[in-house]
Amino acid sequence: MDFTEFATICSRLEDVPGRIDMTSIVRDVLEAADEPDLPVLIRFLMGRIFPDWSQEKIGIGPNHVYDAVAYVAGKDRDAVVREVNTAGDPGRAVEHLLARKEQTSFFTTPLTLGEVYGDFVVIARTEGSRSQKEKLRVVRRLFGNASPLEGRYLARLMLGELRIGIGEGTMRDAVAGAFGVSAELVEHAYQAANDLGEVALLARKGPDALAAVQVELFRPVKMMLAKQGTIAAMLEETEYLAAEYKYDGTRFQFHKKDGVCRMYSRKLEEVTDAIPDVVAMLAAATSHDIILDGEVIAVKDGRPLPFQYVLRRFRRKHDVASHIEEISLVPNVFDIIWIDGETLIDLPFEERRKRLEKAVEDFVAPQLVSGDAGEIEAFYRGALEEGHEGIMIKVPSSGYTPGVRGKDWIKIKPAVDTIDLAVIGAEWGEGRRANLFGSFLLACIHEGELIPVSKVATGFSDDMLAEAYELLKDKVISSKGKTVYFEPEVVFEVGYAEIQKSPNYEGGYALRFPRLIRIRDDKGVDEVESLALIKERFARQSST
Ligand code: AMP
């Protein structure tokens, strides 16, 4: 497929408001696509470049894009930045600049989808001292060969902000429609394979190929997630429940095969080298090839330390050894996803638990199985007394559903309402905060797009403000007066008193008295609260 065709499809999709129409356009495009283009086409349409399980990152920030476009358009960099700030979107800005390009190159070659992807791979894999120069050279070549419309989508793809609104749900339905298979099968295969591109190739082969998909070693699956709820409501639906402590640490997924071990964070980034002590503990705890799910906590004198201690270790790239002594980490394993070639996600939780207890000798999180509310509440109080965050209650008959925040895992913790939102903008601070960002614009997710729902300016210690600045300063895409907009990559956990309806934000809701609880750099922006769940929270609070 030519890249110009891809750009035209994107621009058509951008003008279509409804999900149904979008799904049918994408379905037709997928049906007509050549097989080799299919995986890349699917990922690109969702604004992604590599499979969700992949460790590869393109590593291109706004600065690379602006430098390259300045060069190609024969402008200076400031002119590019001014154009981005006026357009409020780097894609449109690049499009305008390429349309007014001063010197037209005689030797442009049309780009194909496959070549663009190939160049992205080259950019992602370029390492070493000359890497920035080399990356820039490839980015320039891409923009040099791009039409203005292609430039719009090249820039947005590189910056991870395609803005055409194709989320996982739309793509799942389009794949199902294009190849005549059920959306449930596509969803299930996606949960195991963690790449809709590959799933589409299987869907094309037919339902049997989709149903046969397995989890693969060293391709992390998304973590199963939890909702808020109550013990009483859960016991109304389920005769008995499994309860575990809710550890306040950092999620991990441990993969081991033939003695090779890898550890992944909640964002599915490999963290093996940052926590070799935990890797060694888990490796020694089982003789099997295995994939385990759990939470690492920091412990001192037998009591858990706050979550920040663990994050500090997860972030370490250098000098790991000296930090092992300072903070000792302990894994708590609560699920098993795969063992010795067998994918276990469809087994009921109680069966998985048996397999887990048989296969792993140590570090398995204690569990209470009970149908008695009083007994579960006592377990909850015990968890708090021991310094844990609360408990998780899980439906014993439920499968492991990667990436799903469903009704099968419920978190019970003391009543502080908090919500995870993406940081999409900020205002420069004043006074003591003059060279830092002072107030942050936050967004929830709705059908693959980030929708503003609140601002937060309180709850920050000086350290947290400095940390937020460090994390965000290179992510500025555009600015308007005192406001800047970011490439969305950072997640804040925010406390609030209430959710209100509000015309001030696009999502129609706002938080009352928002305050920062913590910077969640263990979470990715695709994991932030959805608009649907915010509506649910609003409904729940109005009914109590
Ligand atoms: P939250 O981050 O508040 O949505 O709570 C869900 C998170 O709690 C999970 O993603 C895990 O990181 C963590 N967690 C701690 N203990 C457990 C447990 N026993 N089972 C599942 N998740 C747990």
Coordinates of C-alpha atoms and ligand atoms in Angstrom, one line a residue:
M1 CA 0.0 0.0 0.0
D2 CA 1.3 3.5 -0.8
F3 CA 1.6 5.7 2.2
T4 CA -0.5 8.3 0.4
E5 CA -3.4 5.9 0.4
F6 CA -2.9 5.4 4.1
A7 CA -2.9 9.2 4.7
T8 CA -6.1 9.5 2.6
I9 CA -7.8 6.9 4.7
C10 CA -6.8 8.6 7.9
S11 CA -8.1 11.9 6.7
R12 CA -11.4 10.4 5.7
L13 CA -11.6 8.7 9.2
E14 CA -10.9 12.0 10.8
D15 CA -14.0 13.5 9.3
V16 CA -16.3 10.7 10.2
P17 CA -17.9 11.3 13.6
G18 CA -19.6 8.0 14.4
R19 CA -18.1 4.8 15.5
I20 CA -20.3 2.6 13.3
D21 CA -19.2 4.5 10.1
M22 CA -15.6 4.3 11.2
T23 CA -15.8 0.6 11.8
S24 CA -17.2 0.0 8.3
I25 CA -14.6 2.1 6.6
V26 CA -11.8 0.3 8.4
R27 CA -13.4 -3.1 7.7
D28 CA -13.4 -2.4 4.0
V29 CA -9.8 -1.1 4.1
L30 CA -8.7 -4.3 5.9
E31 CA -10.6 -6.6 3.6
A32 CA -8.9 -5.0 0.6
A33 CA -5.4 -4.8 2.0
D34 CA -2.6 -7.1 0.9
E35 CA -1.6 -9.6 3.5
P36 CA 1.9 -8.3 4.1
D37 CA 0.6 -4.8 4.8
L38 CA -2.1 -6.0 7.2
P39 CA -0.3 -6.0 10.6
V40 CA 1.4 -2.6 10.0
L41 CA -1.8 -1.0 8.6
I42 CA -3.7 -2.1 11.7
R43 CA -1.1 -0.8 14.1
F44 CA -0.7 2.5 12.3
L45 CA -4.4 3.1 12.1
M46 CA -4.5 2.8 15.9
G47 CA -1.6 5.2 16.1
R48 CA 0.9 2.5 17.2
I49 CA 4.0 1.4 15.5
F50 CA 5.1 -1.9 17.1
P51 CA 3.2 -4.8 18.6
D52 CA 1.9 -4.0 22.1
W53 CA 4.2 -6.7 23.5
S54 CA 7.3 -5.3 21.8
Q55 CA 10.1 -3.6 23.6
E56 CA 10.9 -1.4 20.5
K57 CA 10.2 2.3 20.7
I58 CA 10.7 4.8 17.9
G59 CA 12.3 7.3 20.3
I60 CA 11.4 10.3 18.3
G61 CA 10.4 13.4 20.3
P62 CA 8.9 16.7 19.2
N63 CA 12.4 18.2 18.8
H64 CA 13.5 15.6 16.2
V65 CA 10.3 16.2 14.2
Y66 CA 10.6 20.0 14.3
D67 CA 14.3 19.9 13.3
A68 CA 13.7 17.6 10.4
V69 CA 10.7 19.5 9.1
A70 CA 12.6 22.8 9.4
Y71 CA 15.4 21.3 7.2
V72 CA 13.0 19.9 4.6
A73 CA 10.8 23.0 4.4
G74 CA 13.8 25.4 4.3
K75 CA 12.6 27.2 7.4
D76 CA 14.3 27.9 10.7
R77 CA 13.3 25.9 13.7
D78 CA 11.5 28.8 15.4
A79 CA 9.3 29.2 12.4
V80 CA 8.3 25.5 12.8
V81 CA 7.6 25.9 16.5
R82 CA 5.5 29.0 15.8
E83 CA 3.5 27.1 13.2
V84 CA 2.9 24.2 15.6
N85 CA 1.7 26.7 18.3
T86 CA -0.7 28.4 15.9
A87 CA -2.1 25.1 14.5
G88 CA -2.2 23.6 18.0
D89 CA -1.3 20.2 16.4
P90 CA 2.1 19.2 15.0
G91 CA 0.4 17.2 12.2
R92 CA -1.4 20.1 10.7
A93 CA 1.6 22.3 11.2
V94 CA 3.9 19.9 9.2
E95 CA 1.2 19.7 6.5
H96 CA 1.1 23.5 6.2
L97 CA 4.9 23.7 6.1
L98 CA 5.4 21.0 3.5
A99 CA 2.7 22.7 1.3
R100 CA 4.8 25.9 1.4
K101 CA 8.1 24.2 1.0
E102 CA 10.7 26.7 -0.4
Q103 CA 12.9 24.4 -2.4
T104 CA 11.2 21.4 -4.0
S105 CA 13.4 18.4 -4.3
F106 CA 13.4 16.9 -7.8
F107 CA 14.1 13.4 -6.5
T108 CA 11.2 12.6 -4.2
T109 CA 10.2 8.9 -4.3
P110 CA 6.7 7.9 -3.3
L111 CA 6.6 6.3 0.1
T112 CA 5.0 2.9 0.8
L113 CA 3.5 1.8 4.1
G114 CA 6.1 -1.0 4.3
E115 CA 9.0 1.5 3.7
V116 CA 7.7 3.9 6.3
Y117 CA 7.5 1.0 8.8
G118 CA 11.0 -0.2 7.7
D119 CA 12.4 3.3 8.4
F120 CA 10.7 3.4 11.8
V121 CA 12.4 0.1 12.6
V122 CA 15.7 1.6 11.6
I123 CA 15.1 4.7 13.7
A124 CA 14.1 2.5 16.7
R125 CA 17.2 0.3 16.4
T126 CA 19.8 3.1 15.8
E127 CA 21.9 3.1 18.9
G128 CA 25.3 4.5 20.0
S129 CA 27.0 7.9 19.9
R130 CA 25.9 8.8 16.4
S131 CA 22.4 7.7 16.9
Q132 CA 20.7 11.1 17.2
K133 CA 22.3 12.2 13.9
E134 CA 21.4 9.0 12.1
K135 CA 17.8 9.1 13.4
L136 CA 17.5 12.7 12.2
R137 CA 18.8 11.7 8.8
V138 CA 16.1 9.1 8.4
V139 CA 13.3 11.4 9.7
R140 CA 14.5 14.1 7.2
R141 CA 14.4 11.6 4.4
L142 CA 10.8 10.6 5.3
F143 CA 9.6 14.1 5.4
G144 CA 11.6 15.0 2.3
N145 CA 9.6 12.3 0.3
A146 CA 6.2 13.1 1.9
S147 CA 3.3 15.0 0.5
P148 CA 1.7 17.6 2.8
L149 CA -1.1 15.2 3.8
E150 CA 1.4 12.3 4.3
G151 CA 3.5 14.7 6.5
R152 CA 0.5 15.3 8.7
Y153 CA 0.2 11.6 9.6
L154 CA 3.9 10.9 9.6
A155 CA 4.4 13.5 12.3
R156 CA 1.5 12.3 14.3
L157 CA 2.6 8.6 14.1
M158 CA 6.1 9.5 15.2
L159 CA 4.8 11.5 18.1
G160 CA 2.3 8.8 19.2
E161 CA -0.8 11.0 18.6
L162 CA -2.6 10.0 15.5
R163 CA -5.9 11.5 16.6
I164 CA -8.2 9.7 14.3
G165 CA -10.1 7.9 17.1
I166 CA -9.6 4.2 16.2
G167 CA -9.4 2.5 19.5
E168 CA -9.0 -1.2 20.2
G169 CA -12.8 -1.8 20.3
T170 CA -13.3 -0.3 16.8
M171 CA -10.4 -2.2 15.4
R172 CA -11.5 -5.5 16.9
D173 CA -15.0 -5.1 15.3
A174 CA -13.4 -4.1 12.0
V175 CA -11.2 -7.1 11.9
A176 CA -14.1 -9.4 12.8
G177 CA -16.2 -7.8 10.1
A178 CA -13.5 -7.9 7.4
F179 CA -12.7 -11.6 7.9
G180 CA -16.2 -12.9 8.9
V181 CA -15.2 -14.1 12.4
S182 CA -16.8 -13.2 15.8
A183 CA -15.6 -10.1 17.7
E184 CA -15.3 -12.3 20.8
L185 CA -12.8 -14.6 19.1
V186 CA -10.8 -11.6 17.9
E187 CA -10.8 -10.1 21.4
H188 CA -9.8 -13.4 23.0
A189 CA -6.9 -13.9 20.5
Y190 CA -5.8 -10.3 21.1
Q191 CA -5.7 -10.9 24.8
A192 CA -3.3 -13.8 24.3
A193 CA -1.2 -12.5 21.3
N194 CA -1.2 -8.9 22.4
D195 CA -0.9 -7.6 18.8
L196 CA -4.0 -6.9 16.8
G197 CA -1.9 -6.9 13.6
E198 CA -0.9 -10.5 14.1
V199 CA -4.5 -11.4 15.2
A200 CA -5.8 -10.0 11.9
L201 CA -3.5 -12.4 10.0
L202 CA -5.0 -15.3 12.0
A203 CA -8.6 -14.0 11.5
R204 CA -7.9 -14.0 7.8
K205 CA -7.1 -17.7 8.0
G206 CA -10.4 -18.4 9.9
P207 CA -11.9 -19.0 13.3
D208 CA -9.9 -22.2 14.0
A209 CA -6.6 -20.3 13.7
L210 CA -7.9 -17.6 15.9
A211 CA -9.1 -20.0 18.6
A212 CA -5.8 -21.8 18.6
V213 CA -3.7 -18.8 19.5
Q214 CA -1.4 -19.2 22.5
V215 CA 0.5 -16.9 24.8
E216 CA 4.1 -16.8 23.9
L217 CA 7.2 -16.6 26.1
F218 CA 8.9 -13.2 26.2
R219 CA 5.9 -11.5 24.6
P220 CA 4.2 -10.1 27.7
V221 CA 0.4 -10.0 27.8
K222 CA -1.4 -7.1 29.3
M223 CA -2.1 -7.2 33.0
M224 CA -5.6 -8.1 34.2
L225 CA -7.0 -5.1 36.1
A226 CA -9.3 -4.5 39.0
K227 CA -12.4 -2.3 39.6
Q228 CA -13.6 -0.8 42.8
G229 CA -16.5 -2.5 44.6
T230 CA -17.7 -4.0 47.8
I231 CA -17.6 -7.4 49.5
A232 CA -21.4 -7.4 50.0
A233 CA -22.1 -6.7 46.3
M234 CA -19.6 -9.4 45.2
L235 CA -21.2 -12.0 47.6
E236 CA -24.6 -11.3 46.1
E237 CA -23.3 -12.5 42.8
T238 CA -20.9 -15.2 43.8
E239 CA -21.2 -17.9 46.5
Y240 CA -17.6 -17.7 47.6
L241 CA -14.7 -15.5 46.8
A242 CA -10.9 -15.6 46.9
A243 CA -9.3 -12.8 48.9
E244 CA -5.7 -11.7 48.8
Y245 CA -3.8 -8.8 50.3
K246 CA -3.6 -5.8 48.0
Y247 CA 0.1 -5.1 48.0
D248 CA 1.2 -1.6 47.5
G249 CA 4.1 -2.0 45.2
T250 CA 4.7 -2.5 41.5
R251 CA 3.1 -5.1 39.2
F252 CA 5.4 -7.6 37.4
Q253 CA 5.1 -10.3 34.9
F254 CA 7.8 -12.9 35.1
H255 CA 8.8 -15.1 32.1
K256 CA 11.2 -18.1 32.4
K257 CA 12.2 -20.6 29.7
D258 CA 15.2 -22.9 29.7
G259 CA 16.8 -20.9 32.5
V260 CA 16.4 -17.6 30.6
C261 CA 14.3 -15.1 32.8
R262 CA 12.8 -11.8 31.9
M263 CA 10.8 -9.5 34.0
Y264 CA 8.2 -7.0 32.6
S265 CA 6.6 -4.0 34.3
R266 CA 3.0 -3.1 34.2
K267 CA 3.6 -1.1 31.1
L268 CA 5.2 -4.3 29.6
E269 CA 8.6 -2.7 29.6
E270 CA 11.5 -5.1 30.3
V271 CA 12.9 -4.5 33.8
T272 CA 15.0 -7.6 34.2
D273 CA 18.3 -5.7 34.8
A274 CA 16.8 -3.3 37.3
I275 CA 15.6 -6.0 39.7
P276 CA 18.0 -8.9 39.3
D277 CA 17.4 -9.9 43.0
V278 CA 13.7 -10.5 42.4
V279 CA 14.4 -12.3 39.1
A280 CA 16.8 -14.6 41.0
M281 CA 14.3 -15.3 43.8
L282 CA 11.6 -16.3 41.3
A283 CA 13.9 -18.3 39.1
A284 CA 14.9 -20.3 42.2
A285 CA 11.3 -20.8 43.3
T286 CA 10.2 -22.9 40.3
S287 CA 11.7 -25.6 38.1
H288 CA 9.2 -25.0 35.4
D289 CA 9.1 -22.9 32.3
I290 CA 6.5 -20.4 33.3
I291 CA 4.8 -17.0 33.2
L292 CA 3.7 -15.5 36.5
D293 CA 1.8 -12.4 37.6
G294 CA 2.5 -10.6 40.8
E295 CA 3.4 -7.5 42.7
V296 CA 6.8 -6.6 44.1
I297 CA 6.9 -4.7 47.4
A298 CA 9.7 -3.1 49.3
V299 CA 10.1 -4.4 52.9
K300 CA 11.9 -3.2 55.9
D301 CA 11.8 -5.0 59.3
G302 CA 9.0 -7.2 58.0
R303 CA 6.7 -4.3 57.1
P304 CA 5.9 -3.0 53.6
L305 CA 7.4 0.4 52.6
P306 CA 5.5 2.9 50.5
F307 CA 5.2 2.2 46.8
Q308 CA 7.8 4.9 45.9
Y309 CA 10.6 2.8 47.2
V310 CA 9.8 0.0 44.7
L311 CA 9.4 2.4 41.8
R312 CA 12.8 3.9 42.6
R313 CA 14.3 0.4 42.0
F314 CA 12.3 -0.2 38.8
R315 CA 13.6 3.0 37.3
R316 CA 17.2 2.2 38.0
K317 CA 19.4 1.6 35.0
H318 CA 22.8 2.1 36.6
D319 CA 24.4 1.2 39.9
V320 CA 21.7 -1.4 40.5
A321 CA 23.9 -3.5 42.9
S322 CA 24.4 -0.8 45.6
H323 CA 20.6 -0.2 45.7
I324 CA 19.8 -3.8 46.3
E325 CA 21.2 -3.4 49.7
E326 CA 19.3 -0.3 50.6
I327 CA 15.9 -1.5 49.7
S328 CA 15.0 -5.1 49.8
L329 CA 12.3 -6.2 47.5
V330 CA 10.0 -9.2 47.8
P331 CA 7.8 -10.6 45.1
N332 CA 4.2 -11.7 45.8
V333 CA 2.9 -14.1 43.1
F334 CA -0.9 -14.2 42.7
D335 CA -1.5 -15.7 39.2
I336 CA -0.1 -18.0 36.6
I337 CA -0.6 -17.4 32.9
W338 CA 1.4 -20.1 31.1
I339 CA 3.3 -23.2 32.1
D340 CA 5.5 -25.6 30.1
G341 CA 3.9 -24.8 26.8
E342 CA 0.3 -24.6 28.1
T343 CA -1.7 -21.3 28.0
L344 CA -3.8 -21.1 31.2
I345 CA -5.8 -17.9 30.7
D346 CA -9.1 -19.8 30.1
L347 CA -8.9 -21.9 33.2
P348 CA -11.0 -20.8 36.1
F349 CA -9.0 -18.9 38.7
E350 CA -9.3 -21.6 41.3
E351 CA -7.8 -24.1 38.9
R352 CA -5.0 -21.7 38.0
R353 CA -4.3 -21.2 41.7
K354 CA -3.9 -25.0 42.2
R355 CA -1.4 -25.1 39.3
L356 CA 0.4 -22.1 40.8
E357 CA 0.7 -23.6 44.2
K358 CA 2.0 -26.8 42.7
A359 CA 4.6 -25.2 40.4
V360 CA 6.0 -22.4 42.6
E361 CA 7.5 -23.1 46.0
D362 CA 7.9 -19.7 47.4
F363 CA 6.4 -16.2 47.3
V364 CA 2.9 -17.3 46.5
A365 CA 0.5 -14.7 48.0
P366 CA -1.6 -16.1 50.8
Q367 CA -5.3 -16.5 49.9
L368 CA -8.5 -16.8 51.9
V369 CA -11.4 -18.6 50.2
S370 CA -14.6 -17.7 51.9
G371 CA -18.3 -17.0 51.4
D372 CA -18.6 -15.2 54.7
A373 CA -18.6 -11.4 54.6
G374 CA -17.5 -11.2 58.3
E375 CA -14.5 -13.4 57.6
I376 CA -13.5 -11.5 54.5
E377 CA -13.8 -8.2 56.4
A378 CA -11.5 -9.6 59.2
F379 CA -9.0 -10.5 56.5
Y380 CA -9.3 -6.9 55.2
R381 CA -8.6 -5.4 58.6
G382 CA -5.6 -7.8 59.1
A383 CA -4.2 -6.6 55.7
L384 CA -4.5 -2.9 56.8
E385 CA -2.9 -3.7 60.2
E386 CA 0.0 -5.3 58.5
G387 CA 0.5 -2.2 56.4
H388 CA -1.0 -3.3 53.1
E389 CA -3.2 -1.2 50.9
G390 CA -6.4 -3.3 51.4
I391 CA -7.5 -6.5 49.7
M392 CA -8.3 -7.8 46.3
I393 CA -11.3 -10.1 45.9
K394 CA -11.5 -12.4 42.9
V395 CA -14.2 -14.6 41.4
P396 CA -12.9 -18.2 41.7
S397 CA -14.6 -19.2 38.4
S398 CA -13.1 -16.4 36.3
G399 CA -10.6 -16.7 33.5
Y400 CA -7.5 -14.4 33.2
T401 CA -8.5 -11.6 31.0
P402 CA -5.5 -9.6 30.0
G403 CA -6.0 -5.8 29.8
V404 CA -9.6 -6.0 31.1
R405 CA -10.8 -4.0 34.1
G406 CA -13.8 -6.2 34.7
K407 CA -16.0 -7.4 37.5
D408 CA -13.9 -10.5 38.4
W409 CA -11.2 -8.6 40.3
I410 CA -12.4 -6.1 42.9
K411 CA -10.2 -3.9 45.0
I412 CA -11.2 -3.0 48.5
K413 CA -9.3 -0.2 50.2
P414 CA -10.0 2.6 52.6
A415 CA -12.4 5.2 51.1
V416 CA -10.1 7.6 49.3
D417 CA -11.4 8.1 45.8
T418 CA -8.6 8.3 43.4
I419 CA -8.4 8.1 39.6
D420 CA -5.6 7.7 37.1
L421 CA -5.6 10.3 34.3
A422 CA -3.2 11.2 31.5
V423 CA -1.3 14.4 31.7
I424 CA -1.9 16.2 28.4
G425 CA -1.0 19.8 29.2
A426 CA 0.2 22.2 31.9
E427 CA 0.5 25.8 32.8
W428 CA 3.8 27.4 33.8
G429 CA 3.9 28.1 37.5
E430 CA 4.3 31.4 39.2
G431 CA 6.5 32.7 42.0
R432 CA 8.4 29.8 43.6
R433 CA 7.2 27.6 40.8
A434 CA 8.2 30.0 38.0
N435 CA 10.5 27.6 36.1
L436 CA 8.3 24.5 36.6
F437 CA 4.9 23.4 35.5
G438 CA 2.4 24.5 38.1
S439 CA -1.0 23.2 37.1
F440 CA -1.7 20.2 34.9
L441 CA -4.4 19.4 32.4
L442 CA -5.6 15.8 32.8
A443 CA -7.5 13.5 30.4
C444 CA -9.5 10.2 30.5
I445 CA -9.7 7.9 27.6
H446 CA -12.7 7.4 25.3
E447 CA -12.5 5.1 22.2
G448 CA -8.8 5.5 21.9
E449 CA -8.8 9.3 22.4
L450 CA -7.8 11.4 25.3
I451 CA -10.5 13.7 26.5
P452 CA -9.8 16.5 29.1
V453 CA -11.6 16.1 32.4
S454 CA -9.8 18.1 35.0
K455 CA -6.8 20.2 36.1
V456 CA -4.7 19.5 39.2
A457 CA -2.5 22.0 40.9
T458 CA -2.5 20.9 44.6
G459 CA -1.0 18.0 46.4
F460 CA 2.5 18.4 45.0
S461 CA 5.6 18.4 47.2
D462 CA 8.6 20.3 45.8
D463 CA 10.2 17.0 44.9
M464 CA 7.1 15.9 43.0
L465 CA 6.9 19.1 41.1
A466 CA 10.6 18.8 40.1
E467 CA 10.0 15.2 39.1
A468 CA 6.9 16.1 37.0
Y469 CA 9.0 18.8 35.3
E470 CA 11.8 16.3 34.5
L471 CA 9.3 13.8 33.1
L472 CA 7.5 16.2 30.9
K473 CA 9.9 18.9 29.8
D474 CA 10.9 17.1 26.6
K475 CA 7.4 16.1 25.8
V476 CA 6.1 19.6 24.9
I477 CA 4.4 19.5 21.5
S478 CA 2.9 23.0 21.4
S479 CA 2.3 26.0 23.5
K480 CA -0.2 28.8 23.7
G481 CA 0.5 31.7 26.1
K482 CA 1.3 30.1 29.5
T483 CA -0.2 26.8 28.5
V484 CA 1.8 23.9 27.0
Y485 CA 0.6 20.6 25.5
F486 CA 2.4 17.3 25.9
E487 CA 2.9 14.1 24.0
P488 CA 0.7 12.0 26.3
E489 CA 3.0 9.7 28.2
V490 CA 2.7 10.4 31.9
V491 CA -0.1 9.3 34.2
F492 CA -1.1 11.0 37.5
E493 CA -3.1 9.3 40.2
V494 CA -5.4 12.1 41.5
G495 CA -7.6 12.2 44.6
Y496 CA -10.9 14.0 44.5
A497 CA -13.9 14.8 46.7
E498 CA -16.6 14.3 44.0
I499 CA -17.2 14.0 40.3
Q500 CA -19.4 16.8 38.9
K501 CA -21.0 17.4 35.6
S502 CA -19.2 20.2 33.9
P503 CA -19.5 22.1 30.6
N504 CA -15.9 23.2 31.0
Y505 CA -14.3 20.0 29.9
E506 CA -14.9 18.1 26.7
G507 CA -15.8 14.9 28.6
G508 CA -18.7 16.7 30.3
Y509 CA -17.4 15.8 33.8
A510 CA -14.9 17.4 36.2
L511 CA -13.3 16.5 39.5
R512 CA -14.1 18.6 42.6
F513 CA -11.0 19.3 44.8
P514 CA -8.5 17.3 42.7
R515 CA -5.1 16.7 44.3
L516 CA -2.1 14.8 43.2
I517 CA -1.6 11.5 45.0
R518 CA 1.3 10.2 43.0
I519 CA 3.0 10.1 39.6
R520 CA 2.2 6.7 38.2
D521 CA 5.1 6.1 35.9
D522 CA 4.3 2.4 36.2
K523 CA 1.2 3.0 34.1
G524 CA 0.8 3.9 30.5
V525 CA -1.7 6.4 29.1
D526 CA -3.7 3.7 27.5
E527 CA -4.5 2.5 31.0
V528 CA -6.1 5.7 32.3
E529 CA -9.7 5.8 33.5
S530 CA -12.3 5.6 30.7
L531 CA -15.1 8.1 30.3
A532 CA -17.5 5.3 30.7
L533 CA -16.1 4.4 34.1
I534 CA -16.1 8.1 35.1
K535 CA -19.8 8.1 34.3
E536 CA -20.2 5.0 36.4
R537 CA -18.5 6.7 39.3
F538 CA -20.7 9.7 38.9
A539 CA -23.8 7.5 38.9
R540 CA -22.6 5.5 42.0
Q541 CA -22.0 8.6 44.0
S542 CA -25.4 10.1 43.0
S543 CA -27.1 6.9 44.2
T544 CA -25.5 6.9 47.6
Ligands
AMP1 P1 -5.1 -0.2 41.1 O1 -3.7 0.1 40.6 O2 -5.5 0.7 42.2 O3 -6.1 -0.2 39.9 O4 -5.2 -1.6 41.7 C1 -4.9 -2.8 41.0 C2 -3.5 -3.2 41.2 O5 -3.2 -3.7 42.5 C3 -3.0 -4.3 40.3 O6 -2.7 -3.8 39.0 C4 -1.7 -4.7 41.1 O7 -0.6 -4.0 40.7 C5 -2.0 -4.4 42.5 N1 -2.2 -5.6 43.4 C6 -1.7 -5.7 44.6 N2 -2.0 -6.9 45.2 C7 -2.7 -7.6 44.2 C8 -3.3 -8.9 44.2 N3 -3.3 -9.7 45.3 N4 -4.0 -9.2 43.1 C9 -4.0 -8.4 42.0 N5 -3.5 -7.2 42.0 C10 -2.8 -6.8 43.1

